């Protein structure tokens, strides 16, 4: 089954609970196996900076769903958890992004894989590196370490917050 890395983010309280609920809803889907979770990181907002800090994590799933089917499922879970898309890069209860789908390069009107912003987002790359082997996933022929080193990030931009909540 394809391995898929998903980015999770929330900056509306209870942030950690929204991450947990998103992972639980994904795990409870019959066509999705939750394999691994990263730690949770406290991160500064990206884009629209006048909002609360985020909690971010990355999870690894296996699924027979194709990218469009998975996107539909992810958007449905976001909606069930109260996601409202009012402001681009605005506050959100939950955000679930498809980062990588195996080593597939895919583009449609609704979806681009790998996610086009990974290389600009330390809050995605740092938790992703907890789950992958070195040089396992490449962006434009370069590994995640390469892109992370290109970013000049402040110490307080991405901080370890906690382990991922228990899902048992």
mmCIF file of C-alpha atoms in Angstrom:
data_model
loop_
_atom_site.group_PDB
_atom_site.id
_atom_site.type_symbol
_atom_site.label_atom_id
_atom_site.label_comp_id
_atom_site.label_asym_id
_atom_site.label_seq_id
_atom_site.Cartn_x
_atom_site.Cartn_y
_atom_site.Cartn_z
ATOM 1 C CA UNK A 1 0.000 0.000 0.000
ATOM 2 C CA UNK A 2 1.210 3.528 -0.679
ATOM 3 C CA UNK A 3 2.898 5.380 2.188
ATOM 4 C CA UNK A 4 1.590 8.895 2.679
ATOM 5 C CA UNK A 5 2.927 11.650 4.923
ATOM 6 C CA UNK A 6 0.345 14.115 6.207
ATOM 7 C CA UNK A 7 1.024 17.430 7.930
ATOM 8 C CA UNK A 8 -1.318 18.371 10.781
ATOM 9 C CA UNK A 9 -1.678 21.866 12.221
ATOM 10 C CA UNK A 10 -3.937 23.786 14.596
ATOM 11 C CA UNK A 11 -3.845 27.216 16.213
ATOM 12 C CA UNK A 12 -7.303 27.422 17.774
ATOM 13 C CA UNK A 13 -7.676 25.945 21.252
ATOM 14 C CA UNK A 14 -7.700 23.163 22.183
ATOM 15 C CA UNK A 15 -4.912 22.778 19.617
ATOM 16 C CA UNK A 16 -3.472 19.481 20.850
ATOM 17 C CA UNK A 17 -6.947 17.960 21.052
ATOM 18 C CA UNK A 18 -7.636 18.908 17.421
ATOM 19 C CA UNK A 19 -4.415 17.181 16.310
ATOM 20 C CA UNK A 20 -5.382 14.088 18.295
ATOM 21 C CA UNK A 21 -8.950 14.043 16.932
ATOM 22 C CA UNK A 22 -7.693 14.398 13.355
ATOM 23 C CA UNK A 23 -5.304 11.455 13.807
ATOM 24 C CA UNK A 24 -8.058 9.386 15.436
ATOM 25 C CA UNK A 25 -10.503 10.110 12.610
ATOM 26 C CA UNK A 26 -7.873 9.155 10.036
ATOM 27 C CA UNK A 27 -7.010 5.982 11.974
ATOM 28 C CA UNK A 28 -10.696 5.035 12.217
ATOM 29 C CA UNK A 29 -11.206 5.169 8.439
ATOM 30 C CA UNK A 30 -11.441 1.646 7.007
ATOM 31 C CA UNK A 31 -9.000 2.387 4.162
ATOM 32 C CA UNK A 32 -6.359 4.168 6.243
ATOM 33 C CA UNK A 33 -3.731 2.611 8.501
ATOM 34 C CA UNK A 34 -2.004 5.036 10.859
ATOM 35 C CA UNK A 35 1.634 3.904 11.026
ATOM 36 C CA UNK A 36 3.651 6.583 12.874
ATOM 37 C CA UNK A 37 3.342 10.015 14.443
ATOM 38 C CA UNK A 38 6.023 12.647 14.949
ATOM 39 C CA UNK A 39 6.415 14.764 18.030
ATOM 40 C CA UNK A 40 4.303 17.913 18.256
ATOM 41 C CA UNK A 41 5.999 21.266 17.659
ATOM 42 C CA UNK A 42 5.035 24.785 18.724
ATOM 43 C CA UNK A 43 5.497 26.994 15.680
ATOM 44 C CA UNK A 44 5.109 30.575 14.602
ATOM 45 C CA UNK A 45 2.354 31.276 12.059
ATOM 46 C CA UNK A 46 3.247 31.226 8.365
ATOM 47 C CA UNK A 47 1.895 33.834 5.962
ATOM 48 C CA UNK A 48 -0.667 35.745 8.026
ATOM 49 C CA UNK A 49 1.403 36.475 11.149
ATOM 50 C CA UNK A 50 -1.241 38.174 13.295
ATOM 51 C CA UNK A 51 -2.635 35.035 14.906
ATOM 52 C CA UNK A 52 -1.864 32.513 17.623
ATOM 53 C CA UNK A 53 1.042 30.074 17.390
ATOM 54 C CA UNK A 54 0.412 26.668 15.851
ATOM 55 C CA UNK A 55 0.929 23.135 17.012
ATOM 56 C CA UNK A 56 2.213 21.021 14.116
ATOM 57 C CA UNK A 57 3.008 17.355 13.590
ATOM 58 C CA UNK A 58 3.464 14.883 10.753
ATOM 59 C CA UNK A 59 1.918 11.435 10.539
ATOM 60 C CA UNK A 60 2.601 8.479 8.279
ATOM 61 C CA UNK A 61 -0.346 6.508 6.943
ATOM 62 C CA UNK A 62 -0.761 3.657 4.480
ATOM 63 C CA UNK A 63 -3.810 3.700 2.239
ATOM 64 C CA UNK A 64 -5.101 2.158 -0.979
ATOM 65 C CA UNK A 65 -6.951 5.430 -1.676
ATOM 66 C CA UNK A 66 -5.628 7.356 -4.654
ATOM 67 C CA UNK A 67 -4.525 10.991 -4.070
ATOM 68 C CA UNK A 68 -7.889 12.524 -5.045
ATOM 69 C CA UNK A 69 -9.842 10.052 -2.888
ATOM 70 C CA UNK A 70 -7.513 10.769 0.024
ATOM 71 C CA UNK A 71 -7.889 14.525 -0.465
ATOM 72 C CA UNK A 72 -11.667 14.133 -0.357
ATOM 73 C CA UNK A 73 -11.377 12.147 2.891
ATOM 74 C CA UNK A 74 -8.978 14.685 4.446
ATOM 75 C CA UNK A 75 -11.258 17.618 3.573
ATOM 76 C CA UNK A 76 -14.224 15.729 5.034
ATOM 77 C CA UNK A 77 -12.330 15.185 8.316
ATOM 78 C CA UNK A 78 -11.321 18.862 8.438
ATOM 79 C CA UNK A 79 -14.968 19.828 7.940
ATOM 80 C CA UNK A 80 -16.161 17.426 10.669
ATOM 81 C CA UNK A 81 -13.674 19.017 13.071
ATOM 82 C CA UNK A 82 -14.981 22.509 12.304
ATOM 83 C CA UNK A 83 -12.470 23.797 9.747
ATOM 84 C CA UNK A 84 -13.676 26.999 8.103
ATOM 85 C CA UNK A 85 -11.739 28.353 5.121
ATOM 86 C CA UNK A 86 -12.343 32.086 5.540
ATOM 87 C CA UNK A 87 -8.864 33.662 5.331
ATOM 88 C CA UNK A 88 -5.878 32.306 3.391
ATOM 89 C CA UNK A 89 -3.240 31.220 5.928
ATOM 90 C CA UNK A 90 -5.659 32.295 8.654
ATOM 91 C CA UNK A 91 -6.424 30.678 12.017
ATOM 92 C CA UNK A 92 -7.719 27.128 11.843
ATOM 93 C CA UNK A 93 -8.977 24.431 14.154
ATOM 94 C CA UNK A 94 -7.306 21.818 11.985
ATOM 95 C CA UNK A 95 -5.321 21.722 8.784
ATOM 96 C CA UNK A 96 -4.384 18.426 7.149
ATOM 97 C CA UNK A 97 -2.005 18.597 4.179
ATOM 98 C CA UNK A 98 -0.928 15.728 1.946
ATOM 99 C CA UNK A 99 2.844 16.187 1.912
ATOM 100 C CA UNK A 100 4.104 13.092 0.093
ATOM 101 C CA UNK A 101 2.249 10.163 -1.470
ATOM 102 C CA UNK A 102 4.888 7.464 -1.905
ATOM 103 C CA UNK A 103 7.367 8.949 -4.364
ATOM 104 C CA UNK A 104 4.585 10.094 -6.658
ATOM 105 C CA UNK A 105 4.624 13.439 -8.445
ATOM 106 C CA UNK A 106 1.021 14.441 -9.015
ATOM 107 C CA UNK A 107 -0.802 17.582 -10.028
ATOM 108 C CA UNK A 108 -4.470 18.378 -10.529
ATOM 109 C CA UNK A 109 -6.583 21.499 -10.113
ATOM 110 C CA UNK A 110 -7.058 20.682 -6.404
ATOM 111 C CA UNK A 111 -3.848 18.955 -5.397
ATOM 112 C CA UNK A 112 -0.095 18.995 -5.904
ATOM 113 C CA UNK A 113 2.165 16.230 -4.560
ATOM 114 C CA UNK A 114 4.717 16.645 -3.117
ATOM 115 C CA UNK A 115 3.145 19.620 -1.370
ATOM 116 C CA UNK A 116 4.685 22.688 -3.065
ATOM 117 C CA UNK A 117 5.442 24.555 0.175
ATOM 118 C CA UNK A 118 7.346 21.832 2.077
ATOM 119 C CA UNK A 119 10.749 23.323 1.285
ATOM 120 C CA UNK A 120 9.667 26.685 2.753
ATOM 121 C CA UNK A 121 8.236 25.315 5.987
ATOM 122 C CA UNK A 122 10.505 24.256 8.817
ATOM 123 C CA UNK A 123 7.377 23.370 10.802
ATOM 124 C CA UNK A 124 6.763 20.586 8.266
ATOM 125 C CA UNK A 125 10.346 19.467 7.630
ATOM 126 C CA UNK A 126 11.444 19.134 11.269
ATOM 127 C CA UNK A 127 8.682 16.691 12.306
ATOM 128 C CA UNK A 128 8.926 14.934 8.918
ATOM 129 C CA UNK A 129 12.606 14.206 9.579
ATOM 130 C CA UNK A 130 11.588 12.239 12.688
ATOM 131 C CA UNK A 131 9.738 9.765 10.472
ATOM 132 C CA UNK A 132 11.918 9.302 7.394
ATOM 133 C CA UNK A 133 15.289 7.803 6.582
ATOM 134 C CA UNK A 134 17.940 10.163 5.247
ATOM 135 C CA UNK A 135 17.432 10.820 1.526
ATOM 136 C CA UNK A 136 14.225 8.751 1.565
ATOM 137 C CA UNK A 137 12.134 11.597 0.171
ATOM 138 C CA UNK A 138 13.424 14.153 -2.295
ATOM 139 C CA UNK A 139 12.193 17.546 -3.438
ATOM 140 C CA UNK A 140 13.608 18.735 -6.738
ATOM 141 C CA UNK A 141 16.325 16.076 -6.388
ATOM 142 C CA UNK A 142 17.444 17.279 -2.934
ATOM 143 C CA UNK A 143 16.743 15.694 0.442
ATOM 144 C CA UNK A 144 14.809 17.356 3.268
ATOM 145 C CA UNK A 145 18.021 18.200 5.189
ATOM 146 C CA UNK A 146 19.212 20.279 2.229
ATOM 147 C CA UNK A 147 16.020 22.367 2.190
ATOM 148 C CA UNK A 148 15.937 22.767 5.965
ATOM 149 C CA UNK A 149 19.520 24.063 6.000
ATOM 150 C CA UNK A 150 18.598 26.642 3.323
ATOM 151 C CA UNK A 151 15.987 28.155 5.637
ATOM 152 C CA UNK A 152 17.295 30.600 8.179
ATOM 153 C CA UNK A 153 15.045 29.906 11.135
ATOM 154 C CA UNK A 154 15.093 31.472 14.570
ATOM 155 C CA UNK A 155 15.291 29.278 17.678
ATOM 156 C CA UNK A 156 11.753 30.165 18.686
ATOM 157 C CA UNK A 157 10.247 29.519 15.241
ATOM 158 C CA UNK A 158 9.862 25.739 15.724
ATOM 159 C CA UNK A 159 10.109 24.342 19.267
ATOM 160 C CA UNK A 160 9.472 20.832 20.534
ATOM 161 C CA UNK A 161 6.158 20.968 22.398
ATOM 162 C CA UNK A 162 5.283 17.378 23.363
ATOM 163 C CA UNK A 163 5.023 13.812 22.227
ATOM 164 C CA UNK A 164 1.998 13.132 20.039
ATOM 165 C CA UNK A 165 -1.045 12.413 22.241
ATOM 166 C CA UNK A 166 -1.818 8.768 22.984
ATOM 167 C CA UNK A 167 -4.339 7.392 20.499
ATOM 168 C CA UNK A 168 -5.263 4.169 22.316
#
